[in-house]
């Protein structure tokens, strides 16, 4: 029998060992051994890779920093642009809501014709409660036309130029408006005050007035159309020795937040002064 | 030139006042930029057009305000007169003159306004007006007075350059 050469025998043993090791590994029998062997290897490689990455970062940092700064600046610009856009859109939304409310109001009052105007200023004198709007006689506005919002009565036009007009608010101290109380239907006079509030005067003693009662224009005197909402009674002052009762009123319109108003253009005030008897008249 | 300059300057101040400063209230008082401006201008010693500025300021406010006709036309030149008088009396301390002119000027303007409103049938309670409008307005005008004085001092130096002896 011919003996195998030693070299061939070694090769066969090596192949068998490798195949056996592969089969054992595939069968999962070498996992504890491989863990034991690979653990230190992985740790060493992790240590090496971390140091290597740190060195790479150290050399690349200035370049990355410049790039990051540029990116940051671009993002900040974008954020500022988007914030400005949000503010603009919010303003548009607010304006649209306001206009929508005014349109709804105008549709609910088909007998009136309205012209929208923006409030652009207030009277320079602190003694007067007037606002200036950006519409004038060129737009068909005339002195005496009533001005409202969807919330209620604002005032009436007192002066007109070609492109602007001045509105006397119902809170002006010289304002005096004939009003009707609901549900009692009592007549009274609304007067402005120096502080920008309004009060109700000349309420007949016989009238039953309570907080929460609604105030509407009565139309008497011909200066305002009837049935425009003005406000609500908040408190009543009544004394037996007085001829009339008086009341404090909360207007429905917020005069500090006036931005857009509606002018009733098809209403002409009636000048009843010639009909008022004077001491000289017979 | 100095007189013509009053129209754009006081015009811009009036626009600022009606659009912004009338909303910035202390109690119910507001700053009066035109009044402070004509006062500051009248207190500049080299200025010769103070009266014209007073009249132009009065005219502009008359156009913008619903105050009875003539109130601003009378009040602003009167304020200028007071400022010129004080400039002559308190010439060594112009800032003090500015403060005193602003206080007296605001009082005078408000007094004329109250009298005129009373004459046209809209009487306002005087004590309440003083408490809620005039005194807060004086305080606001005093706050504006110093920057206004500095600005108008520079404007006067620019418009009326002083001769330097060599």
XYZ file of C-alpha atoms in Angstrom:
448
model
C 0.000 0.000 0.000
C 1.310 3.232 -1.087
C 1.489 5.771 1.740
C 0.108 9.252 1.168
C 2.692 11.965 1.176
C 2.866 14.044 4.371
C 2.066 17.265 2.510
C -1.105 15.851 1.013
C -2.137 14.546 4.434
C -1.676 17.999 5.938
C -3.764 19.542 3.204
C -6.561 17.022 3.724
C -6.522 17.617 7.492
C -6.574 21.346 6.938
C -9.483 21.120 4.497
C -11.381 18.853 6.875
C -10.683 21.260 9.721
C -11.864 24.241 7.706
C -14.954 22.445 6.453
C -15.670 21.282 9.978
C -15.230 24.757 11.341
C -17.550 26.168 8.674
C -20.145 23.515 9.372
C -19.885 24.141 13.111
C -20.174 27.895 12.512
C -23.208 27.408 10.280
C -24.709 25.214 12.926
C -24.197 27.901 15.519
C -21.848 25.855 17.643
C -19.032 28.387 17.370
C -20.945 31.455 18.568
C -19.449 31.517 22.084
C -16.016 31.032 20.620
C -16.486 33.706 17.959
C -17.859 36.117 20.560
C -14.861 35.465 22.693
C -12.546 36.096 19.802
C -14.407 38.932 18.041
C -15.149 40.969 21.172
C -11.673 42.325 21.637
C -11.310 42.762 17.890
C -14.488 44.846 17.662
C -13.482 46.878 20.702
C -10.115 47.557 19.195
C -11.629 48.535 15.889
C -14.160 50.810 17.569
C -11.415 52.511 19.512
C -9.379 52.959 16.364
C -12.302 54.167 14.254
C -13.354 56.699 16.924
C -9.864 58.168 17.080
C -9.605 58.192 13.339
C -12.982 59.955 12.986
C -11.940 62.510 15.593
C -8.795 63.258 13.652
C -10.759 63.539 10.394
C -13.277 65.893 12.080
C -10.453 67.964 13.491
C -9.026 68.553 10.039
C -12.415 69.050 8.330
C -13.990 71.177 11.080
C -13.272 74.693 9.709
C -14.736 73.750 6.378
C -17.821 72.234 7.990
C -18.218 75.207 10.324
C -18.247 77.645 7.428
C -20.765 75.469 5.625
C -22.906 75.185 8.755
C -22.795 78.927 9.297
C -23.903 79.509 5.746
C -26.685 76.942 6.091
C -27.712 78.500 9.395
C -27.840 81.943 7.842
C -29.926 80.646 4.954
C -32.279 78.939 7.362
C -32.570 82.054 9.518
C -33.393 84.097 6.428
C -35.989 81.532 5.467
C -37.478 81.544 8.975
C -37.676 85.356 8.938
C -39.329 85.265 5.517
C -41.825 82.656 6.685
C -42.560 84.599 9.873
C -43.224 87.730 7.815
C -45.428 85.648 5.551
C -47.353 84.320 8.575
C -47.883 87.866 9.876
C -49.054 89.028 6.440
C -51.400 86.079 6.088
C -52.767 86.609 9.600
C -53.435 90.238 8.739
C -55.143 89.169 5.525
C -57.167 86.611 7.432
C -58.216 89.186 10.005
C -59.130 91.655 7.272
C -61.024 89.002 5.346
C -62.994 88.033 8.447
C -63.802 91.681 9.077
C -64.866 92.251 5.476
C -66.858 89.042 5.511
C -68.735 90.212 8.596
C -69.367 93.593 6.945
C -70.614 91.921 3.765
C -72.960 89.713 5.799
C -74.211 92.793 7.595
C -74.741 94.666 4.323
C -76.613 91.691 2.835
C -78.874 91.578 5.872
C -79.840 95.230 5.291
C -80.699 95.299 1.593
C -82.553 98.598 1.896
C -79.263 100.445 2.523
C -76.372 101.064 0.153
C -72.955 100.869 1.798
C -69.498 102.088 0.967
C -66.583 100.569 2.864
C -63.812 102.853 4.088
C -60.640 102.385 6.124
C -59.968 104.398 9.246
C -56.669 106.219 8.665
C -56.406 108.545 11.631
C -57.910 110.297 14.599
C -58.542 113.946 15.261
C -55.408 115.685 16.555
C -57.392 117.374 19.331
C -57.835 115.191 22.419
C -61.111 116.985 23.203
C -62.837 115.495 20.171
C -63.798 111.931 19.309
C -63.460 111.966 15.552
C -61.826 109.559 13.115
C -60.651 110.174 9.571
C -61.514 107.750 6.749
C -59.961 107.341 3.319
C -63.088 108.117 1.286
C -64.416 111.525 0.380
C -66.715 113.453 -1.905
C -65.072 111.839 -4.951
C -66.575 108.556 -3.730
C -69.995 110.101 -3.242
C -69.792 110.791 0.476
C -71.744 113.723 1.859
C -71.941 115.433 5.213
C -74.384 113.770 7.604
C -74.221 110.257 6.172
C -74.391 107.625 8.956
C -71.457 105.302 9.508
C -71.781 101.771 10.881
C -69.930 98.499 11.273
C -71.379 95.013 11.510
C -71.505 95.582 15.290
C -73.566 98.759 15.201
C -73.584 102.536 14.882
C -70.250 104.354 14.687
C -71.260 107.945 14.029
C -71.823 110.231 11.088
C -69.774 112.165 8.609
C -69.118 115.679 9.794
C -66.648 117.000 7.216
C -65.789 115.870 3.725
C -62.862 116.598 1.439
C -62.302 115.150 -2.016
C -60.502 112.051 -0.789
C -61.119 111.884 2.954
C -63.848 112.460 5.480
C -64.092 113.055 9.190
C -66.541 111.006 11.253
C -67.982 112.286 14.487
C -68.197 109.222 16.715
C -71.201 108.631 18.934
C -68.783 108.953 21.867
C -67.953 112.587 21.044
C -69.037 114.958 23.851
C -71.191 117.021 21.486
C -73.049 113.995 20.106
C -76.734 113.699 20.866
C -78.754 110.859 19.312
C -82.398 109.957 19.715
C -82.626 106.317 20.668
C -85.235 103.705 21.474
C -84.908 101.125 24.205
C -85.951 97.551 23.635
C -88.069 95.861 24.874
C -89.686 98.825 26.669
C -89.718 100.986 23.468
C -88.992 104.027 25.626
C -87.432 107.019 23.894
C -84.258 108.579 25.248
C -81.223 110.611 24.202
C -77.735 109.174 23.919
C -74.902 111.548 24.736
C -71.155 111.232 24.416
C -68.780 112.235 27.176
C -65.304 113.641 27.526
C -63.932 110.232 28.462
C -65.196 108.546 25.317
C -68.051 106.767 27.027
C -71.738 107.208 26.290
C -74.640 107.760 28.626
C -78.372 107.646 28.217
C -80.332 110.696 29.325
C -83.955 111.824 29.400
C -85.454 108.384 29.936
C -89.032 108.927 31.108
C -89.638 108.009 34.748
C -92.526 105.829 33.643
C -90.277 103.649 31.477
C -89.063 100.340 32.799
C -85.382 100.134 31.994
C -83.126 97.315 33.056
C -79.493 96.385 32.527
C -79.229 94.380 29.335
C -81.854 96.391 27.464
C -80.939 97.034 23.851
C -80.445 100.509 22.374
C -81.453 101.254 18.793
C -81.611 104.473 16.834
C -85.170 105.759 16.844
C -84.912 107.772 13.642
C -86.415 110.815 15.358
C -84.802 114.056 14.288
C -83.904 112.643 10.909
C -80.166 112.478 11.542
C -79.901 108.687 11.594
C -81.888 105.837 10.073
C -83.968 103.926 12.571
C -83.206 100.514 14.072
C -79.413 100.618 14.033
C -77.984 98.867 17.075
C -75.982 101.095 19.419
C -75.375 99.177 22.611
C -76.739 97.755 25.817
C -77.757 99.346 29.078
C -75.307 98.433 31.834
C -76.745 100.409 34.730
C -79.745 102.610 35.515
C -79.815 105.696 37.761
C -83.281 106.598 38.877
C -84.295 109.006 41.645
C -87.824 110.092 42.488
C -86.830 113.760 42.640
C -85.509 113.756 39.050
C -87.633 114.396 36.002
C -85.898 111.676 34.021
C -83.934 108.519 34.575
C -80.449 108.123 33.179
C -78.389 105.064 32.340
C -74.885 104.025 31.448
C -74.416 102.258 28.155
C -71.908 99.825 26.720
C -71.623 100.456 22.952
C -71.476 97.360 20.775
C -68.731 98.910 18.653
C -65.194 98.879 20.033
C -64.051 102.378 19.086
C -60.402 101.648 19.933
C -60.291 98.905 17.313
C -62.006 100.653 14.417
C -60.330 99.674 11.157
C -62.978 99.406 8.470
C -66.375 101.086 8.531
C -69.415 101.208 6.264
C -70.954 104.500 5.190
C -74.670 104.374 4.415
C -74.703 106.337 1.182
C -78.415 106.335 0.402
C -79.436 108.121 3.575
C -79.769 111.891 3.593
C -80.205 113.590 6.953
C -83.244 115.800 7.310
C -82.669 119.361 8.411
C -85.553 119.952 10.759
C -84.203 123.190 12.211
C -86.604 125.440 10.209
C -89.499 123.557 11.803
C -88.242 124.096 15.340
C -90.166 127.020 16.846
C -88.060 129.944 17.959
C -89.052 132.654 20.465
C -89.492 135.148 17.583
C -91.779 132.932 15.505
C -95.500 133.624 15.747
C -36.747 128.537 2.352
C -37.195 128.185 6.125
C -40.849 129.158 5.815
C -41.500 126.727 2.973
C -39.803 123.976 4.941
C -42.524 124.323 7.563
C -45.110 122.803 5.221
C -43.503 119.365 4.735
C -42.108 119.170 8.266
C -45.293 120.149 10.060
C -47.312 118.144 7.528
C -45.373 114.981 8.303
C -45.672 115.635 12.031
C -49.422 116.096 11.665
C -49.737 112.824 9.747
C -47.736 111.073 12.468
C -49.947 112.613 15.093
C -53.275 111.683 13.510
C -52.144 108.187 12.530
C -50.075 107.156 15.545
C -49.747 109.615 18.404
C -53.499 110.192 18.769
C -53.775 106.516 19.673
C -51.016 106.694 22.281
C -53.044 108.141 25.098
C -52.176 108.838 28.686
C -55.570 108.842 30.402
C -57.259 110.847 27.610
C -54.408 113.182 26.781
C -52.223 112.949 23.695
C -48.959 114.515 22.612
C -49.234 117.471 20.230
C -46.295 117.181 17.853
C -47.128 120.351 15.911
C -47.282 122.398 19.088
C -43.959 121.023 20.314
C -42.397 121.598 16.890
C -43.457 125.255 16.551
C -42.391 125.873 20.155
C -38.973 124.293 19.603
C -38.546 126.281 16.369
C -39.546 129.574 17.992
C -36.990 129.054 20.758
C -34.036 128.924 18.358
C -32.319 132.290 18.663
C -31.265 132.583 15.004
C -34.746 131.714 13.660
C -36.690 134.554 12.051
C -39.623 132.571 10.694
C -41.247 131.426 13.931
C -44.494 133.318 13.300
C -44.829 131.828 9.842
C -44.351 128.355 11.306
C -47.047 129.087 13.890
C -49.495 130.189 11.221
C -48.711 127.247 8.922
C -49.042 124.832 11.857
C -52.376 126.416 12.750
C -53.581 126.143 9.157
C -52.623 122.489 8.865
C -54.273 121.571 12.158
C -57.380 123.531 11.123
C -57.588 121.389 7.989
C -57.146 118.113 9.880
C -59.101 118.800 13.041
C -62.781 119.214 13.702
C -62.096 121.933 16.254
C -64.093 125.115 15.610
C -62.621 127.176 12.810
C -59.924 129.534 13.972
C -58.981 127.768 17.199
C -55.724 126.363 15.869
C -55.099 129.489 13.763
C -55.222 131.600 16.911
C -53.687 129.150 19.370
C -50.500 128.185 17.547
C -49.312 131.758 16.837
C -50.101 132.597 20.485
C -47.913 129.669 21.531
C -45.168 130.998 19.245
C -45.498 134.414 20.866
C -45.127 132.881 24.324
C -42.058 130.947 23.197
C -40.423 134.045 21.704
C -41.143 135.969 24.890
C -39.576 133.234 26.986
C -36.597 133.003 24.634
C -35.889 136.646 25.330
C -36.364 136.265 29.089
C -34.737 132.879 29.706
C -32.236 132.977 26.864
C -29.398 131.473 28.901
C -31.206 128.198 29.580
C -33.012 127.261 26.343
C -34.010 123.819 27.627
C -35.781 125.398 30.573
C -37.485 127.795 28.178
C -38.568 124.780 26.107
C -40.138 123.106 29.127
C -41.915 126.241 30.300
C -43.097 127.082 26.761
C -44.456 123.561 26.295
C -46.374 123.682 29.572
C -47.809 127.158 28.982
C -48.417 126.447 25.286
C -50.413 123.291 26.031
C -52.442 125.157 28.658
C -53.157 128.003 26.236
C -54.095 125.698 23.352
C -56.437 123.664 25.533
C -57.951 126.772 27.117
C -58.686 128.275 23.697
C -60.138 124.923 22.548
C -62.403 124.689 25.600
C -63.628 128.270 25.207
C -64.299 127.768 21.494
C -66.167 124.502 22.098
C -68.248 126.234 24.750
C -69.045 129.037 22.303
C -70.244 126.597 19.639
C -72.541 124.882 22.120
C -70.442 121.979 23.283
C -69.377 122.880 26.814
C -66.964 120.459 28.435
C -66.384 120.123 32.182
C -63.284 122.198 32.898
C -61.915 120.342 35.910
C -62.413 116.971 34.263
C -60.755 118.283 31.096
C -57.809 119.535 33.094
C -57.434 116.289 34.979
C -58.009 113.804 32.187
C -56.729 115.645 29.130
C -54.616 118.722 29.767
C -52.276 117.471 32.491
C -51.570 114.124 30.764
C -51.063 115.986 27.481
C -48.533 118.282 29.158
C -46.624 115.276 30.442
C -46.570 113.662 26.992
C -45.538 116.951 25.354
C -42.702 117.311 27.855
C -41.494 113.832 26.943
C -41.326 114.855 23.292
C -39.952 118.321 24.021
C -36.266 117.497 24.524
C -35.726 115.399 21.364
C -37.751 117.975 19.423
C -35.601 120.803 20.755
C -32.389 119.007 19.744
C -33.682 118.196 16.258
C -34.932 121.719 15.597
C -31.721 123.177 16.999
C -29.769 121.186 14.401
C -32.227 122.226 11.702
C -31.842 125.876 12.661
C -28.026 125.573 12.593
C -28.276 124.056 9.129
C -30.659 126.689 7.791
C -29.027 129.659 9.518
C -25.300 128.910 9.599
C -23.522 131.205 12.050
C -20.737 133.378 10.748
C -17.360 132.673 12.276
C -14.982 135.579 12.769
C -11.451 134.838 11.594
